[in-house]
mmCIF file of C-alpha atoms in Angstrom:
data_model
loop_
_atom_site.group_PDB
_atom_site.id
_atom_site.type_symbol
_atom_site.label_atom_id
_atom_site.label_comp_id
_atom_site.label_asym_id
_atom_site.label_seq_id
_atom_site.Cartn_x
_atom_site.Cartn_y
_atom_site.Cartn_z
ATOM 1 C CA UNK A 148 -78.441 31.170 -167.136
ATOM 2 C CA UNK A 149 -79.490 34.639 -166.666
ATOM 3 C CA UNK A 150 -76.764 37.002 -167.714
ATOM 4 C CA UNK A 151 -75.587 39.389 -165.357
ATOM 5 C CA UNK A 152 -74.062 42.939 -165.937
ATOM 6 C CA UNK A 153 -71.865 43.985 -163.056
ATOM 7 C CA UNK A 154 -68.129 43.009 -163.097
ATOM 8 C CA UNK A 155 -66.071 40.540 -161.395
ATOM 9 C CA UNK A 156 -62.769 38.794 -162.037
ATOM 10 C CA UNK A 157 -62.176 35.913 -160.223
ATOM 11 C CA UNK A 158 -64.636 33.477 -162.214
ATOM 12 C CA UNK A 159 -62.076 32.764 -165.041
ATOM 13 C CA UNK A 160 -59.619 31.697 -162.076
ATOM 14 C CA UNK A 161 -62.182 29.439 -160.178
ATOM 15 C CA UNK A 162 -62.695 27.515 -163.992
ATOM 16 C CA UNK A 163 -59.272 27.108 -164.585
ATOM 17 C CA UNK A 164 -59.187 25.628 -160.905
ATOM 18 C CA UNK A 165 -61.823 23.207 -161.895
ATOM 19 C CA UNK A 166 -59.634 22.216 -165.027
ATOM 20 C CA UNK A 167 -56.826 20.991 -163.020
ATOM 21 C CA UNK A 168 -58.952 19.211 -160.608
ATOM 22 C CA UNK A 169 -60.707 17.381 -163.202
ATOM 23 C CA UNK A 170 -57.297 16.372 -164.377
ATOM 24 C CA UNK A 171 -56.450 15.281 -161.160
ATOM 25 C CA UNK A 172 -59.740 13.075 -161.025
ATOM 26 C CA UNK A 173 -58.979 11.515 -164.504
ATOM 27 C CA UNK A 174 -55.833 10.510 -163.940
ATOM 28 C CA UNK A 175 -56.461 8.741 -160.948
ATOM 29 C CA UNK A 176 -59.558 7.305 -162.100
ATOM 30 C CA UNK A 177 -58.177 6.224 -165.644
ATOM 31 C CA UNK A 178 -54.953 4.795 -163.342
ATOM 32 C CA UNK A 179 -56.881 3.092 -160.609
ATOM 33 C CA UNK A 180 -57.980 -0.216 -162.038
ATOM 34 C CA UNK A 181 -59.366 -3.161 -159.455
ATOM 35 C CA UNK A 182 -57.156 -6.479 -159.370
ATOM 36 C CA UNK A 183 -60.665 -8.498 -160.741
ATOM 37 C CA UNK A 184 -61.077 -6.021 -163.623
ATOM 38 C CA UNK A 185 -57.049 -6.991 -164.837
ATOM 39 C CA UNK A 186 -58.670 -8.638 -168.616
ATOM 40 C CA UNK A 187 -60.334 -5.446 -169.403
ATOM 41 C CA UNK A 188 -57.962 -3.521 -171.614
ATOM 42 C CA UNK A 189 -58.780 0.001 -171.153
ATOM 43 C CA UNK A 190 -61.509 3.092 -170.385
ATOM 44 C CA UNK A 191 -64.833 2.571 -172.204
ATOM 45 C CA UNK A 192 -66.206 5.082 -174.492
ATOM 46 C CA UNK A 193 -69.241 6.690 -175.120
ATOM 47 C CA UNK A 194 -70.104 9.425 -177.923
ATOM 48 C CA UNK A 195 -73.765 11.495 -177.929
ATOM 49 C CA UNK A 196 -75.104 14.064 -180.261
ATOM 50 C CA UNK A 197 -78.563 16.041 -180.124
ATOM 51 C CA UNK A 198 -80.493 18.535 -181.429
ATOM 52 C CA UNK A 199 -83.558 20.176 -179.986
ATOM 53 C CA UNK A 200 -86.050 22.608 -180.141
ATOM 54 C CA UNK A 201 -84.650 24.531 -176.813
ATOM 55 C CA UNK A 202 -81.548 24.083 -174.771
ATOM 56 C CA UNK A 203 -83.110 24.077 -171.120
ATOM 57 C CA UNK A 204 -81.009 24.445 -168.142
ATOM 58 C CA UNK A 205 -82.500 24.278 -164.712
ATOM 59 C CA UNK A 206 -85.946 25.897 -166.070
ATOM 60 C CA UNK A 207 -84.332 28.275 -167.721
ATOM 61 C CA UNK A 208 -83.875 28.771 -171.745
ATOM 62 C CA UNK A 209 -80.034 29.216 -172.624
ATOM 63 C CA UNK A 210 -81.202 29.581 -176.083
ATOM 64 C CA UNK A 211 -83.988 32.456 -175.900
ATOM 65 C CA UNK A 212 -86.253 29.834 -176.983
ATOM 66 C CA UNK A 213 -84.445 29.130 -180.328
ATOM 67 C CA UNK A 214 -82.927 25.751 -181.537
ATOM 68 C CA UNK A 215 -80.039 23.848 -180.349
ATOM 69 C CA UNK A 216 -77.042 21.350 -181.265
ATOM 70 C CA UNK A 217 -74.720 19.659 -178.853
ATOM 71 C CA UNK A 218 -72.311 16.580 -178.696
ATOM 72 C CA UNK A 219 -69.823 15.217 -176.025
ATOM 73 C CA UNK A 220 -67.833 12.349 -175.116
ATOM 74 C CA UNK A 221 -67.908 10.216 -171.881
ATOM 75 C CA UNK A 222 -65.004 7.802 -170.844
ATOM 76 C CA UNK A 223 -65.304 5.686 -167.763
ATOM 77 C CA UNK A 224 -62.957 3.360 -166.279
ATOM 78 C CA UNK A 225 -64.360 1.086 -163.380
ATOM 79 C CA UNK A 226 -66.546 4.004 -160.649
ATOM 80 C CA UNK A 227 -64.833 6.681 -162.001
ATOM 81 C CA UNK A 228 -65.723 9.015 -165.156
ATOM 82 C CA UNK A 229 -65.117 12.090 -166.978
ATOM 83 C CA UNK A 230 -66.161 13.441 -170.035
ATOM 84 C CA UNK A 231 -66.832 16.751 -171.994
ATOM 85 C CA UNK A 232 -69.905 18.224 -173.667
ATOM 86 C CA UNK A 233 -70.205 21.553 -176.371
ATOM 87 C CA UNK A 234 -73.475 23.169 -177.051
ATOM 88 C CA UNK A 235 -74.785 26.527 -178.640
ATOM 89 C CA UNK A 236 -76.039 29.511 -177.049
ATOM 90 C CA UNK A 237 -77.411 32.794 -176.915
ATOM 91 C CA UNK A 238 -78.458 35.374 -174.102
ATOM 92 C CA UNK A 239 -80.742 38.281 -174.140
ATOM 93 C CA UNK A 240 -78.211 41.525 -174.219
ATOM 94 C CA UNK A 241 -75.251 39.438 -175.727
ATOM 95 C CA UNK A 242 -74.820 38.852 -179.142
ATOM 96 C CA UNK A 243 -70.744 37.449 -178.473
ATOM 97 C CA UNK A 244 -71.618 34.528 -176.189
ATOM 98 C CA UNK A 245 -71.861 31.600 -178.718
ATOM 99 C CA UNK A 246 -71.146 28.561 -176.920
ATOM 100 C CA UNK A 247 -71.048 26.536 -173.943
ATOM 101 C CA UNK A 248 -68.063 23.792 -172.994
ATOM 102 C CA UNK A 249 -68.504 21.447 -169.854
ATOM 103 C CA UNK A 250 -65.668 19.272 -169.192
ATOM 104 C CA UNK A 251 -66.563 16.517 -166.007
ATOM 105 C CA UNK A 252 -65.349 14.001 -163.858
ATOM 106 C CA UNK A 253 -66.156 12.021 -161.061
ATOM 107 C CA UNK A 254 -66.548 8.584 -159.324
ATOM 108 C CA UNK A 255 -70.239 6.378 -159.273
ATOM 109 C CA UNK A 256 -69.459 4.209 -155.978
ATOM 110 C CA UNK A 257 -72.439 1.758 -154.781
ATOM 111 C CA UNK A 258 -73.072 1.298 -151.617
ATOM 112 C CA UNK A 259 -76.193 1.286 -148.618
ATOM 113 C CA UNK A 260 -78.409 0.143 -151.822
ATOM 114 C CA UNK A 261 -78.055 3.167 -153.066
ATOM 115 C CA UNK A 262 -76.120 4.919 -156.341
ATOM 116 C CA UNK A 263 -74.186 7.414 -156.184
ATOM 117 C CA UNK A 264 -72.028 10.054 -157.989
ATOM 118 C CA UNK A 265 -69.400 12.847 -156.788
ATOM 119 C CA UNK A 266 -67.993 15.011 -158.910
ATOM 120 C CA UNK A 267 -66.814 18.167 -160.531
ATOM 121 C CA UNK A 268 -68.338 20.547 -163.418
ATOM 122 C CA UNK A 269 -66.491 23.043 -164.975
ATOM 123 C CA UNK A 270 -68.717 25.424 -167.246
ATOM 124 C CA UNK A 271 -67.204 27.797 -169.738
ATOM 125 C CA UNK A 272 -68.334 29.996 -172.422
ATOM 126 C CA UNK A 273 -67.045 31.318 -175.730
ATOM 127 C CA UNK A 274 -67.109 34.264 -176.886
ATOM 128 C CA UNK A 275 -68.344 35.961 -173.792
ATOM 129 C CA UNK A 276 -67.727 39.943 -173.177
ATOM 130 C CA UNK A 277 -65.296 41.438 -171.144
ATOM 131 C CA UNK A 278 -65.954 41.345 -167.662
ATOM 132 C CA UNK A 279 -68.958 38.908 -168.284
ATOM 133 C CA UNK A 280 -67.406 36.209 -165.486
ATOM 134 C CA UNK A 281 -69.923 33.803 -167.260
ATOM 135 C CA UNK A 282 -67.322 30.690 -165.752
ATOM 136 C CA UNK A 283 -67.982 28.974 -163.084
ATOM 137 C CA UNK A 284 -67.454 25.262 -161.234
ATOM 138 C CA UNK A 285 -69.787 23.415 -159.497
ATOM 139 C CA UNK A 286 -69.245 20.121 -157.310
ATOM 140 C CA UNK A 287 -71.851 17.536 -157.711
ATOM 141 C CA UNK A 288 -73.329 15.165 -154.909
ATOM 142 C CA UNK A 289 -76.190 12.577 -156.264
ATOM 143 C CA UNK A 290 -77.580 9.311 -155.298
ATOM 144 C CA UNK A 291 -80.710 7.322 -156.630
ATOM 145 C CA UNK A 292 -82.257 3.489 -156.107
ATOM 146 C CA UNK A 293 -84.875 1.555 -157.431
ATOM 147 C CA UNK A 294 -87.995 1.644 -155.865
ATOM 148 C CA UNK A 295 -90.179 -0.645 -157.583
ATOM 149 C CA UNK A 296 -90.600 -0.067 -160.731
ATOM 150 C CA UNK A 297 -89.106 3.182 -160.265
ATOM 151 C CA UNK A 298 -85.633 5.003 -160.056
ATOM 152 C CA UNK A 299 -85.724 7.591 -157.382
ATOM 153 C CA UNK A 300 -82.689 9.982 -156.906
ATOM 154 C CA UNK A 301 -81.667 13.734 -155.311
ATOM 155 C CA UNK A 302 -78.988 15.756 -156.048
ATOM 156 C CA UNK A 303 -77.237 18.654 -154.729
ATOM 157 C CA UNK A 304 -74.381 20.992 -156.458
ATOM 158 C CA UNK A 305 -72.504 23.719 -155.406
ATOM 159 C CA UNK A 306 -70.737 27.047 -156.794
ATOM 160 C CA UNK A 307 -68.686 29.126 -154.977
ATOM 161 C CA UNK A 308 -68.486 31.805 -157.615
ATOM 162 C CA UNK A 309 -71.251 31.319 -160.099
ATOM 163 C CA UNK A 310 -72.443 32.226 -163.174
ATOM 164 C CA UNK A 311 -72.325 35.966 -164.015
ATOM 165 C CA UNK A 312 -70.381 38.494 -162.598
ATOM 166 C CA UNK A 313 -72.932 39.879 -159.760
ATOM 167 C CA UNK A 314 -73.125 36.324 -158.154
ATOM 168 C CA UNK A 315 -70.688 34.716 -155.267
ATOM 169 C CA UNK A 316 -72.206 31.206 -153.743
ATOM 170 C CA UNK A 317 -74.640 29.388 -155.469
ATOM 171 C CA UNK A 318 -76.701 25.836 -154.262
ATOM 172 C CA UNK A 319 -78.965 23.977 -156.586
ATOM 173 C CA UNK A 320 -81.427 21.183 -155.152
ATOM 174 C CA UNK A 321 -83.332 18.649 -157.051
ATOM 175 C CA UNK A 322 -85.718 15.231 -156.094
ATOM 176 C CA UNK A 323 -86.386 13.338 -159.262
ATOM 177 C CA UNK A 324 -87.513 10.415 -160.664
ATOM 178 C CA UNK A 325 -88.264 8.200 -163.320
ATOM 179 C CA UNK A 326 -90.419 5.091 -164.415
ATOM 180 C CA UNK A 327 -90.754 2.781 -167.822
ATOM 181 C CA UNK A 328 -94.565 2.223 -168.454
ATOM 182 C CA UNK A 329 -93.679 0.283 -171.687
ATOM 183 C CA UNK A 330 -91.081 -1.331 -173.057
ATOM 184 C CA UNK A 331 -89.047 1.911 -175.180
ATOM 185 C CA UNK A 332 -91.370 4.134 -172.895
ATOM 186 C CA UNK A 333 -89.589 6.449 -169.806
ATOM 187 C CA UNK A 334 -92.099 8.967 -167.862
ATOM 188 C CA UNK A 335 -89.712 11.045 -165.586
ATOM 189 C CA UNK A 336 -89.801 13.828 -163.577
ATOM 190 C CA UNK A 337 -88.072 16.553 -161.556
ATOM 191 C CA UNK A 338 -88.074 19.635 -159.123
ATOM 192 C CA UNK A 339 -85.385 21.443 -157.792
ATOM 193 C CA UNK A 340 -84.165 24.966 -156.902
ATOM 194 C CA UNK A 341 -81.492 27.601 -157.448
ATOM 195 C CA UNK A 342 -80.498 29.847 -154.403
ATOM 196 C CA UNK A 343 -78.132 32.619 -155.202
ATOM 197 C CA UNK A 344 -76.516 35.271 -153.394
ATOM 198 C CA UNK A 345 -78.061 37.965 -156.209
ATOM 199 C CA UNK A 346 -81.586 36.914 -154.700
ATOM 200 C CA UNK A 347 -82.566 35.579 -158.182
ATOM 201 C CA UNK A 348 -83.759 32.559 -156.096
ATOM 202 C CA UNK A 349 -86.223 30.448 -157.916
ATOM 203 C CA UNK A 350 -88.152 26.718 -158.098
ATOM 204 C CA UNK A 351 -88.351 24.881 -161.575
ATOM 205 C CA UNK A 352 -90.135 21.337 -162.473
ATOM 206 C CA UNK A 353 -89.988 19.294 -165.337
ATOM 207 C CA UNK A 354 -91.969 16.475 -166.720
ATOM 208 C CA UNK A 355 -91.624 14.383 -169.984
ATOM 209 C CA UNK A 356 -91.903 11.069 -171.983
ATOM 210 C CA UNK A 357 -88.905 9.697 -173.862
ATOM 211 C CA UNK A 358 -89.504 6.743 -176.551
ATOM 212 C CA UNK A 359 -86.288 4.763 -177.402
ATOM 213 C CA UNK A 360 -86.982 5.141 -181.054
ATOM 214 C CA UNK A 361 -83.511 2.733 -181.533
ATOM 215 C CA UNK A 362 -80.737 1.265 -179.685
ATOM 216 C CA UNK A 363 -78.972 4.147 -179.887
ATOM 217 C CA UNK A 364 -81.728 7.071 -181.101
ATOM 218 C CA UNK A 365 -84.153 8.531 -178.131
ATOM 219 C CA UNK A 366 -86.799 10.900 -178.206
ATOM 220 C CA UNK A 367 -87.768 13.269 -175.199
ATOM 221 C CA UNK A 368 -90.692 15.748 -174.724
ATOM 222 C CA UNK A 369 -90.755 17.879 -172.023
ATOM 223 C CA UNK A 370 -92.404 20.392 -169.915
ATOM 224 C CA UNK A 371 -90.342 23.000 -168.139
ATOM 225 C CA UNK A 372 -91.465 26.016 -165.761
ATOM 226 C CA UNK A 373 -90.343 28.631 -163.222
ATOM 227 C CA UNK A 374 -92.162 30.137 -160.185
ATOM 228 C CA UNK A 375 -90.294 33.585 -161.875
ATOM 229 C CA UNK A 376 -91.534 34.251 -164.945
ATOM 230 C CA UNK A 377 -90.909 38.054 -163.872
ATOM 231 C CA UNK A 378 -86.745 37.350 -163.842
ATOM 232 C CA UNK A 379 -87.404 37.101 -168.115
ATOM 233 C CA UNK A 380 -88.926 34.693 -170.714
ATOM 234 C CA UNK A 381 -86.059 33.059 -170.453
ATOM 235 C CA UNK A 382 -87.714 31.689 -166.852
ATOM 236 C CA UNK A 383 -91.273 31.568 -168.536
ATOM 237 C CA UNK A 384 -93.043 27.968 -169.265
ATOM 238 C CA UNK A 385 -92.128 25.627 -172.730
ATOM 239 C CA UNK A 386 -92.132 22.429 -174.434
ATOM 240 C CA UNK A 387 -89.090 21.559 -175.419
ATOM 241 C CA UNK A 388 -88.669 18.635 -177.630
ATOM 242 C CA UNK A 389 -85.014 16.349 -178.402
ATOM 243 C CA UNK A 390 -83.579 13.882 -180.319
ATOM 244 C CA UNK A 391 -80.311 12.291 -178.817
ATOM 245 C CA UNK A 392 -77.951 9.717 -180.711
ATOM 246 C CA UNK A 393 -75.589 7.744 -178.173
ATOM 247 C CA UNK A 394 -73.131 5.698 -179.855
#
């Protein structure tokens, strides 16, 4: 995200919020098991690791452009979910910020032939400055369906206090989608955009090819881009390439 210099408290307060209602969601998800699901012993887990050339976030570089590692862990236990994910990285102005730490939860219900998935994000950052507010919680509404041979899905998430300490209420919109051409092969797509109350409104699209080099090693390539390349390079167009182990 853009990094922000005026000052504002309450961000480290909404996080912390965000903590204890992710706790909330885990242990009622990881406690709520269906009568027909009685055999299975316990939560499933999944690990994932990555590196890539870019860490892209809505359009936006979180990197300035430069290299990135991540890994996280998801757990899910019938609908529900939660999990955690730790990557690296750097802001223009800010040399202290060195990482970013998502914890999650949620619950994937089906229903109407459609998919969907409510949840919670809680987004914090090491290292930031004093004052910063980079913390921030979002809640999550998505749903997809097949189409065809496609997956098409939308998705909606909102802040009341979002990143950076100039910015209050914050919605992001998205319509993507996704089709396999050939067997390993995905082609997907997406467009969305970020309203904020700091008018740094903007529109982003994506577009890439992933290759399932493995069962458990995936390449993606992928175009990003702004309609604000004037808000910093950070919002200017790239390629960003990465390589994701799930295990």
């Amino acid at each position: 995200m853009r990094k922000r210099n005026n000052t504002k408290a309450s961000g480290s307060n909404d996080a912390l919020f965000g903590g204890a209602c992710l706790v909330a969601i885990i242990a009622l998800g990881l406690c709520s098991t269906p009568a027909k699901a009685e055999e299975k012993a316990g939560p499933d887990f999944a690990f994932n690791a990555a590196v890539a050339s870019d860490y892209v976030f809505r359009g936006v570089s979180q990197t300035e452009g430069d290299p990135a590692v991540s890994a996280g862990v998801d757990v899910t236990q019938g609908a529900f979910y939660a999990g955690a994910w730790v990557g690296n990285v750097a802001f223009a102005g800010d040399a202290d910020t060195e990482a970013e730490i998502d914890l999650y939860a949620g619950v994937r219900p089906e229903f109407g032939g459609f998919n969907w998935d409510f949840g919670l994000v809680s987004y914090f950052y090491a290292g930031q400055p004093d004052g910063a507010d980079y913390d921030y919680v979002e809640l999550k509404a998505a749903t997809s369906r097949a189409v065809g041979p496609a997956t098409l899905g939308a998705a909606i998430y909102y802040s009341p206090d979002f990143f950076g300490a100039s910015e209050d209420e914050a919605t992001y919109a998205e319509i993507n989608g996704a089709i396999s051409p050939a067997d390993k092969w995905t082609i997907s797509a997406a467009v969305g955009r970020q309203w904020v109350s700091s008018d740094f409104d903007y529109a982003t699209w994506n577009l890439g090819a992933a290759y399932q080099l493995t069962d458990h090693l995936a390449l993606d390539v992928r175009y990003f881009d702004t309609d604000e390349h004037g808000f910093g390079s950070s919002y200017d167009s790239r390629v960003a390439a990465s390589l994701k182990a799930v295990f």
